[in-house]
Amino acid sequence: MSKDDLVPNLLQNSIIAGPDSRKLFVLEEKSKKWIGKNITQKIGFTFQIDKDFMNDIESKKCDKGLFLENNDVYLVELKGVDFNTACKQLLVTLDFCKQNLGSYNYFCRVVAKELPSKNNYPTSYRQLLAKLPKNNKCFYAKSNVLEEEV
């Protein structure tokens, strides 16, 4: 599979690393880190969202993403403490991606300094979940470091 076959035109200028089949895809910012363990060696690339990919959009959007050859797209917000804003940013990014990139399998992730208790999750969290498929893999949130298989 060539780079041109994998990378949608809209993401061509936003690539941080790849495309390749590295063992770990790592996205980090301000001591927050998301690690995607690529145990099946899928080809993928990481991309910058908030400065490159969606730079024409005025509202806040999430930080970075991972695009995999199996059409999985991880949208990752690396946040300080505002979980509500993180969910809003993911919602804006998810809507933009669905409209402009197309039908992929979207997964939203928040890595924050701290998270509210489950019963204090904000309305923005419920709005985000309503736009994702009803399975427990579509949204994860964790403090400081989130590591998962992709």
Coordinates of C-alpha atoms in Angstrom, one line a residue, residues 23-26 33-38 109-111 140-150:
K23 CA 5.3 -0.9 17.0
L24 CA 4.2 2.2 19.0
F25 CA 2.4 5.2 17.8
V26 CA 3.0 7.9 20.5
K33 CA 0.8 10.9 26.5
W34 CA -1.3 8.5 24.4
I35 CA 0.4 5.3 23.2
G36 CA -1.1 3.1 20.6
K37 CA 0.5 -0.4 20.7
N38 CA 0.5 -1.7 17.1
R109 CA -9.5 9.6 23.6
V110 CA -8.9 12.1 26.4
V111 CA -5.6 12.1 28.3
Y140 CA -11.6 6.2 26.7
A141 CA -10.3 8.7 29.1
K142 CA -7.4 8.4 31.5
S143 CA -5.1 10.6 33.6
N144 CA -1.6 11.4 32.3
V145 CA -0.9 8.3 30.1
L146 CA -3.3 6.2 28.1
E147 CA -1.8 3.0 26.6
E148 CA -3.9 0.7 24.4
E149 CA -3.7 -1.8 21.5
V150 CA -4.7 -0.3 18.2

